[in-house]
Coordinates of C-alpha atoms in Angstrom, one line a residue:
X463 CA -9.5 -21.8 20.5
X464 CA -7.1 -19.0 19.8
X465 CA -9.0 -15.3 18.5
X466 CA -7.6 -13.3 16.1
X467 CA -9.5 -9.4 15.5
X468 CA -9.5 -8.7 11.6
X469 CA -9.7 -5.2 11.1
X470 CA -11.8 -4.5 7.2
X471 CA -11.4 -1.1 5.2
X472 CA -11.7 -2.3 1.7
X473 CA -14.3 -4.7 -0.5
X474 CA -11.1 -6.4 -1.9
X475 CA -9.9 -6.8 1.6
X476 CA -13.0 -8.4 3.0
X477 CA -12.8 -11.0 0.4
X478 CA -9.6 -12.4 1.0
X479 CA -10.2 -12.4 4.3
X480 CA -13.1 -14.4 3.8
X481 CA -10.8 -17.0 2.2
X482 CA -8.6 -16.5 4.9
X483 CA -11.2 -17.3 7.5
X484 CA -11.8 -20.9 6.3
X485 CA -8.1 -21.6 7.0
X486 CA -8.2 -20.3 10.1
X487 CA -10.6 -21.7 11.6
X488 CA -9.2 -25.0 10.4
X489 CA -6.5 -24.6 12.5
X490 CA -8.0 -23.7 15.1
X491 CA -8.4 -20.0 15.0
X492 CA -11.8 -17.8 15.8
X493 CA -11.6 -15.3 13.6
X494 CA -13.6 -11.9 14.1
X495 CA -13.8 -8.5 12.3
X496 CA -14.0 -5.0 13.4
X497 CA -14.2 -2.1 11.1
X498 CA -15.4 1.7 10.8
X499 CA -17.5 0.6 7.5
X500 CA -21.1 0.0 8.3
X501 CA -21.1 -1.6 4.8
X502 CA -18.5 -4.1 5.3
X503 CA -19.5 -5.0 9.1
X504 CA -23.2 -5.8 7.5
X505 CA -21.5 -8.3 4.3
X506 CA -19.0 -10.2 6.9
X507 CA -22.1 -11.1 8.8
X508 CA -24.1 -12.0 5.8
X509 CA -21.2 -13.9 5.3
X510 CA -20.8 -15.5 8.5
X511 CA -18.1 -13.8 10.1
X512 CA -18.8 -12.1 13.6
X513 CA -18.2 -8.3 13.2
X514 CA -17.8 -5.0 15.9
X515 CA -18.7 -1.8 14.4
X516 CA -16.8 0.8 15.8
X517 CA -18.3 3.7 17.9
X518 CA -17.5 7.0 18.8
X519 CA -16.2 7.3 22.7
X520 CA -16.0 10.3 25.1
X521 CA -12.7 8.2 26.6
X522 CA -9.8 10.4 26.9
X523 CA -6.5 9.0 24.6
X524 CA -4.0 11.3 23.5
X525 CA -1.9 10.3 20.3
X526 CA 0.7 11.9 18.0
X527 CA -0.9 10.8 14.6
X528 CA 0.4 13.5 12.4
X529 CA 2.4 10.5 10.6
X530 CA -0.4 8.5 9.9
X531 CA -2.2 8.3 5.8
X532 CA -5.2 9.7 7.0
X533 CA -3.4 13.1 8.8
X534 CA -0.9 13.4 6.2
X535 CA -2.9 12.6 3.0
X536 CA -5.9 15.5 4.0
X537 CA -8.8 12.9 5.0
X538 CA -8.9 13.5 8.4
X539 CA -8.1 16.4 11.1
X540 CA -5.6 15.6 13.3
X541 CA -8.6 15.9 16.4
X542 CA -10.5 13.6 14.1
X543 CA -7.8 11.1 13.6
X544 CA -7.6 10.9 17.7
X545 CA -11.2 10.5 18.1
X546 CA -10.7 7.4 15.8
X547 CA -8.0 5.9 17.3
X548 CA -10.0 6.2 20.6
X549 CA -12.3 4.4 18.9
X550 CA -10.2 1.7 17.4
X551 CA -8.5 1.2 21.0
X552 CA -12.0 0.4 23.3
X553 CA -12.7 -1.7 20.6
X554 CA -10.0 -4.2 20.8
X555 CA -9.9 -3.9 24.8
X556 CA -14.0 -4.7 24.7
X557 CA -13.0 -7.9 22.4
X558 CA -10.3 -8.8 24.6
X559 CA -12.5 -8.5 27.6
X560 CA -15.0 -10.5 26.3
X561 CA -13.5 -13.6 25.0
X562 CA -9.8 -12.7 24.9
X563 CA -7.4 -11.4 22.2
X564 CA -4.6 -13.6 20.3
X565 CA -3.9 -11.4 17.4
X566 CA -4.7 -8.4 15.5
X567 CA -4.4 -8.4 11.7
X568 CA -4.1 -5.5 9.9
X569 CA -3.6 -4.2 6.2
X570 CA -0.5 -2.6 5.9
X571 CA -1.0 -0.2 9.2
X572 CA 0.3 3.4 7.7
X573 CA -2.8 4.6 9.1
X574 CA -4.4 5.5 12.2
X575 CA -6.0 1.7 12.9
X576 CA -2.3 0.6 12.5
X577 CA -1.4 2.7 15.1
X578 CA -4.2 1.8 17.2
X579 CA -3.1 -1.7 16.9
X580 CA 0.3 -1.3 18.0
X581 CA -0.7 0.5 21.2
X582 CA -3.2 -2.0 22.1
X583 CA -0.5 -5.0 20.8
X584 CA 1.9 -3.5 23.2
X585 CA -0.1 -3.4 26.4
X586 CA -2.3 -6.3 26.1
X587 CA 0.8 -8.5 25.1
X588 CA -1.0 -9.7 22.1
X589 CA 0.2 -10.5 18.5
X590 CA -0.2 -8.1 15.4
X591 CA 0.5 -9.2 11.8
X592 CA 0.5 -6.2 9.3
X593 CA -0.2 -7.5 5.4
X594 CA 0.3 -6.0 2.4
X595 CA 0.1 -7.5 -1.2
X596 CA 3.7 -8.5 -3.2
X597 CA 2.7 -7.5 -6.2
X598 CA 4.1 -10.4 -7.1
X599 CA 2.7 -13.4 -8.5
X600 CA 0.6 -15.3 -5.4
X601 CA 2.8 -14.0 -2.8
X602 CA 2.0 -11.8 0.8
X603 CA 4.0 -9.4 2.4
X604 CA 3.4 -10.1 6.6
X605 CA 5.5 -8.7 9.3
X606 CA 5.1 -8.4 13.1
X607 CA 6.3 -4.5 12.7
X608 CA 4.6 -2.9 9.8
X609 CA 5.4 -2.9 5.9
X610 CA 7.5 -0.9 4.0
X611 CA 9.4 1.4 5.6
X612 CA 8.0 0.2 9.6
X613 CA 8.7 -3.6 8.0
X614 CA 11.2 -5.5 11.0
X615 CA 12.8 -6.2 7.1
X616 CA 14.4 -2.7 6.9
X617 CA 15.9 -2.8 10.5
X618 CA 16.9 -6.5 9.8
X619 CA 17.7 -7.2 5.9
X620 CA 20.3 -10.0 7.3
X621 CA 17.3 -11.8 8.1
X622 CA 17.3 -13.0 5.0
X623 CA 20.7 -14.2 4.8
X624 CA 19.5 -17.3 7.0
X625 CA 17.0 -18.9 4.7
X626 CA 18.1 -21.4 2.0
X627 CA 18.3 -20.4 -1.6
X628 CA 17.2 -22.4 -4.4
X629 CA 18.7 -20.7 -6.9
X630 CA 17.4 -22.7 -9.9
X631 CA 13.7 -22.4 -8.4
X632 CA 14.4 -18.7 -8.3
X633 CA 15.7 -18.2 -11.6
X634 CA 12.8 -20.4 -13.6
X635 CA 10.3 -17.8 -11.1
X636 CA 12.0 -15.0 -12.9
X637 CA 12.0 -16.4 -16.2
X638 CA 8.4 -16.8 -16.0
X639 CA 7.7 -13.6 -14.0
X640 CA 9.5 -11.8 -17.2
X641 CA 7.7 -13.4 -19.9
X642 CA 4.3 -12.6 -18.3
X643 CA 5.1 -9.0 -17.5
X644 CA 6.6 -8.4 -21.5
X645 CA 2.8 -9.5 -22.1
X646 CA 0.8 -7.1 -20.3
X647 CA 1.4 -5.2 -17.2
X648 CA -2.0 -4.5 -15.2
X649 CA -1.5 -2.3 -11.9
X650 CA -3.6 -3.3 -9.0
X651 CA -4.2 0.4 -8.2
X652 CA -5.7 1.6 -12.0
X653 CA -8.6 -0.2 -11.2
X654 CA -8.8 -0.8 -7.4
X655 CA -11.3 2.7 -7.6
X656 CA -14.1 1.1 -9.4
X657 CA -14.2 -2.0 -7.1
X658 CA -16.0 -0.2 -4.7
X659 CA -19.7 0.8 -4.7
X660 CA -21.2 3.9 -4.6
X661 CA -24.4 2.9 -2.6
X662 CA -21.8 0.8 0.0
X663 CA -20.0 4.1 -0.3
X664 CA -23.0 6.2 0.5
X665 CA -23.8 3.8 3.2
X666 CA -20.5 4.3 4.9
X667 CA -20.7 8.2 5.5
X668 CA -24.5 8.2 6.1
X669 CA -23.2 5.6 9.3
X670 CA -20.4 8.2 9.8
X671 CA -22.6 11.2 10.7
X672 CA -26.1 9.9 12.0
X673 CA -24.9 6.3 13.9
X674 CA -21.9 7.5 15.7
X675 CA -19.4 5.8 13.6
X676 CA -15.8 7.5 13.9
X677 CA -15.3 8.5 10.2
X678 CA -11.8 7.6 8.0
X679 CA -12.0 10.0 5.3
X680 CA -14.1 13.7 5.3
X681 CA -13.2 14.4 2.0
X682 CA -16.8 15.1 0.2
X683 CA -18.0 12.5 -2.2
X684 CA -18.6 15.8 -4.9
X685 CA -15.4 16.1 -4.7
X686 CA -13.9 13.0 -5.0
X687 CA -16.1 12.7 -8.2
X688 CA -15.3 15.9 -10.0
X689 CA -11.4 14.9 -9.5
X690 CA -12.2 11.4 -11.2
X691 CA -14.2 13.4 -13.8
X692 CA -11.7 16.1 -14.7
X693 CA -9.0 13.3 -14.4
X694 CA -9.7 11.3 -17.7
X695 CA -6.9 12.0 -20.2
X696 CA -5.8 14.7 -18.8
X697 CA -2.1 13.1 -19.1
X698 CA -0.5 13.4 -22.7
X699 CA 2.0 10.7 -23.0
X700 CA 4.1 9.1 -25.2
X701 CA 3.0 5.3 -26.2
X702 CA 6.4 4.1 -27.7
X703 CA 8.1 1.5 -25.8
X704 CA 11.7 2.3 -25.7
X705 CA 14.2 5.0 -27.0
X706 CA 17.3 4.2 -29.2
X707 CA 19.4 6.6 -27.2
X708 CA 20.2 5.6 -23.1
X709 CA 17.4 7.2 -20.8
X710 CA 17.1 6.9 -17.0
X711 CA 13.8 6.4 -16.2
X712 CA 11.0 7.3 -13.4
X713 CA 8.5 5.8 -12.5
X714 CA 5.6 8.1 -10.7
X715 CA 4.1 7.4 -7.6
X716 CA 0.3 8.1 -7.0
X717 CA 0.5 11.3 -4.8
X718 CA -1.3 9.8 -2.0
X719 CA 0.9 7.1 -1.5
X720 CA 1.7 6.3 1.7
X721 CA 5.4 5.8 -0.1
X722 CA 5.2 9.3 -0.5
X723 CA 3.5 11.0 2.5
X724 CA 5.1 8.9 5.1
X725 CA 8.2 7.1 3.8
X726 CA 9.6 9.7 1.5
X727 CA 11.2 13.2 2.4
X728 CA 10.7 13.9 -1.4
X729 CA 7.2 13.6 -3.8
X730 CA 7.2 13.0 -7.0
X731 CA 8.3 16.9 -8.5
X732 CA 11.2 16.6 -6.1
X733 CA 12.3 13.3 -7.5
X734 CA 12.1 14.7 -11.0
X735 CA 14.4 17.1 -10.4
X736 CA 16.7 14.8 -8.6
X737 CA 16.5 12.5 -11.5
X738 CA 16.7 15.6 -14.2
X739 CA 19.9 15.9 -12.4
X740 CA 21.3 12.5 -12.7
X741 CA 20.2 11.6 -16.4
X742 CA 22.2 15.0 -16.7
X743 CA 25.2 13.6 -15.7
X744 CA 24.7 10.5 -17.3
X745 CA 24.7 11.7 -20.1
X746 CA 21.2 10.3 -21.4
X747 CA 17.9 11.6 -21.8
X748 CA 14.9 11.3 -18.6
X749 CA 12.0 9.2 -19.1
X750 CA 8.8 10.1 -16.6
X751 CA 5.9 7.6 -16.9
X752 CA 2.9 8.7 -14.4
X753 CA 1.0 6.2 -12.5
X754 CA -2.2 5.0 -14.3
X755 CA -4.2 5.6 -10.8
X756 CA -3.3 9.3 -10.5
X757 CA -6.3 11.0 -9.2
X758 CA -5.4 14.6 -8.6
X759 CA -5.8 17.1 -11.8
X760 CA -3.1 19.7 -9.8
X761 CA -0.8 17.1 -9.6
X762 CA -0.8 16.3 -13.3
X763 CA -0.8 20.3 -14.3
X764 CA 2.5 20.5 -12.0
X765 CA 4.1 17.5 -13.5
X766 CA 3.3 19.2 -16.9
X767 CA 4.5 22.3 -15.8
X768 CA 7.6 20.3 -15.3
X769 CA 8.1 18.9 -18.1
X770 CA 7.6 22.4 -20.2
X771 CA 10.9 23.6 -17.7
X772 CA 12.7 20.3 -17.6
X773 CA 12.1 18.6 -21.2
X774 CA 12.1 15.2 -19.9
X775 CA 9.7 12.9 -21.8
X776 CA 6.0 11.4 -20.4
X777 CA 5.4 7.9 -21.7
X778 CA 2.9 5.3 -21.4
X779 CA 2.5 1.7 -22.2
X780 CA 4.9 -1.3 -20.8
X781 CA 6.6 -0.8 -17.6
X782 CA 8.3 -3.6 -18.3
X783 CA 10.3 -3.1 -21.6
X784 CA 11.2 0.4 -20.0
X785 CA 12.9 -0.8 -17.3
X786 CA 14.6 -3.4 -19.5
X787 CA 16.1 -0.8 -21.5
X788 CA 16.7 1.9 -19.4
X789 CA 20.2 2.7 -17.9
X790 CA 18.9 3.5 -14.8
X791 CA 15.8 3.1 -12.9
X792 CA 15.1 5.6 -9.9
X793 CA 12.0 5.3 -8.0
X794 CA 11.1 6.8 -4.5
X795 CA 10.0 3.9 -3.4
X796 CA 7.6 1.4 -5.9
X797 CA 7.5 -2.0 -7.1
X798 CA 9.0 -1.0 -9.9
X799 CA 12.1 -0.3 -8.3
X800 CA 11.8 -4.4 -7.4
X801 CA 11.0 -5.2 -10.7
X802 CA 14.3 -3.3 -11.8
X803 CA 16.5 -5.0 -9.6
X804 CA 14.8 -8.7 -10.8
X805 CA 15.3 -7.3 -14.3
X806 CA 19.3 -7.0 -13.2
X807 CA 19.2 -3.4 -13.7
X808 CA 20.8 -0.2 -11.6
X809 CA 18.1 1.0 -9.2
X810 CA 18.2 4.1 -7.3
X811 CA 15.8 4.7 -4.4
X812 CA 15.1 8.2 -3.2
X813 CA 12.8 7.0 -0.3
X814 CA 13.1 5.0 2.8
X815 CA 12.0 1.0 2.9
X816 CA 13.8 -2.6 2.3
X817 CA 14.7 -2.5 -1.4
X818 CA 17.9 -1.2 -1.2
X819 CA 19.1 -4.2 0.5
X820 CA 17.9 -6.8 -2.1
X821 CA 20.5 -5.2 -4.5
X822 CA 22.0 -8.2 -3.5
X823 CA 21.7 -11.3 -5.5
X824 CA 21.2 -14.0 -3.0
X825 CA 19.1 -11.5 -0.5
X826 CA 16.4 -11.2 -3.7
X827 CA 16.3 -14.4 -4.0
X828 CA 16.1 -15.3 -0.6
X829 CA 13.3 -12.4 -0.6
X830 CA 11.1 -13.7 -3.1
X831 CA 11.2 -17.5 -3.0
X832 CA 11.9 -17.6 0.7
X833 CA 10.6 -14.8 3.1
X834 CA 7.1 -14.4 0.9
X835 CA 4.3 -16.6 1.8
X836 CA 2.7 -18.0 -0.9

């Protein structure tokens, strides 16, 4: 039996994996968890699945982790972040000790775990898979390298140019994929906040500061929930869903985005005044629509702010039918800079990843109905 370590950080993510599991094992995999979240490690046991809680260790690691979501987004101290790494490492050597390591899975791995991962991948000679959602219909983003940006996809887009195309298949996808966006266009993020519970919450950083847990996030709780509170429409868009007159439009980023703090040399104000430029020279009016998800009040006053100085215009409603009628789309670096391209429209990406390269046709195709897994 081959052993593959799951690493958990997220209810939504323990699920899956629980669905994963039964595959798995039915092909002949032993599947075991690790995580820093004293509530998840308890539910995958409930559950069945053997779990490692991580600990805190005096061993002495060194790492650069300034990079990493937790370092550059503010939830952890760079000294912090190392202690947790430190921890992530004896981890995965004590499960490769004990009964041998095949593989390590990871969610996307823009974080210090990722890193962790990658270290211990590289010496041990094991496996790592890093996952991330589509967001597309039923489909999964894995790579041996990262995601996004770290993907082996940005290094290697001609990857793609080997797999078969079936261009009818793709082209009734799309048709499909079009018609149910026009309907409604729910974002995975808006809501991904109230999937998680405050007591498992609670639990968590109680575990983080009396059982010697290395913690993943410092940021108070208080906090946290005065930003939610002062957050509720605090955003004064515009509901139409289109303009007469050409527009370029920008889609916003939430401002913790790994997109952002890693893979982009620009945030979001940046990219509205790269974009105030180009709808400039265009000729056509600038469209902003804010992520649904934003959590942080300054970051809303200073996109205001922006608008006062710039006059561009702050919509809402359908992402959909404003890519489809916009002249161009920029994004730094979203899945609605994919959606452009499957719309057919002229996408401009500001930050670093793989998208640029499906401007091609056949690579898009080949992207979505080939290189996904479904």
């Amino acid at each position: 039996m081959k052993t593959v370590a799951i690493y958990i950080d997220w209810p939504d993510r323990l699920a899956f994996y629980l669905r994963l599991a039964w595959a798995l094992r039915e092909l002949g995999w032993t599947p075991v968890c690790w995580t820093n979240k004293l509530a998840l490690h308890r539910r995958a046991r409930r559950e069945g699945l053997p779990s490692r809680l991580l600990r805190r260790t005096r061993r002495a690691e060194e790492a650069d982790l300034r990079h990493t979501r937790e370092v550059a987004g503010g939830f952890l101290t760079p000294e912090l972040a190392v202690g947790l790494y430190r921890s992530a490492l004896e981890t995965l050597e004590r499960l490769d000790r004990e009964g041998g390591l095949d593989c390590v899975m990871i969610w996307n791995g823009s974080d210090v775990i990722g890193e962790a991962a990658r270290r211990f991948a590289r010496d041990a000679g094991c496996r790592v898979v890093f996952l991330e959602l589509a967001n597309l219909p039923g489909r999964l983003f894995a790579d041996p390298e990262g995601v996004n940006a770290r993907s082996s996809l940005t290094k290697r887009p001609d990857r793609l140019d080997r797999l078969d195309v079936d261009e009818t298949a793709f082209e009734d996808w799309r048709r499909d994929w079009v018609e149910s966006r026009l309907r409604a266009h729910p974002v995975p993020q808006a809501s991904i906040f109230e999937t998680v519970g405050y007591l498992s919450t609670l639990t968590n950083r109680l575990a983080f500061h009396w059982l010697g847990v290395p913690p993943d996030d410092t940021v108070p709780l208080v906090s946290k929930w005065l930003a939610r509170r002062r957050r509720a429409a605090a955003v004064p868009v515009e509901e139409a869903s289109g303009l007469d007159s050409p527009y370029v439009l920008f889609p916003m980023q939430v401002s913790s985005d790994t997109q952002l703090l890693i893979n982009s040399d620009v945030d979001n104000l940046a990219a509205i005044e790269r974009c105030a430029a180009m709808a400039a020279e265009l000729g056509c009016e600038l469209v902003v629509k804010p992520h649904p998800a934003e959590q942080d009040p300054a970051e809303i006053e200073r996109i205001v702010e922006a608008r006062r100085r710039l006059g561009f215009r702050l919509v809402g409603g359908n992402t959909i039918r404003w890519i489809d009628g916009a002249r161009r789309v920029v994004t730094v670096n979203s899945t609605v800079g994919l959606e452009a391209l499957l719309l057919g429209r002229e996408t401009r990406f500001l930050g670093r990843s793989f998208y640029p390269h499906l401007a091609d046709h056949r690579r898009l195709a080949a992207y979505v109905t080939g290189y996904l897994l479904e």
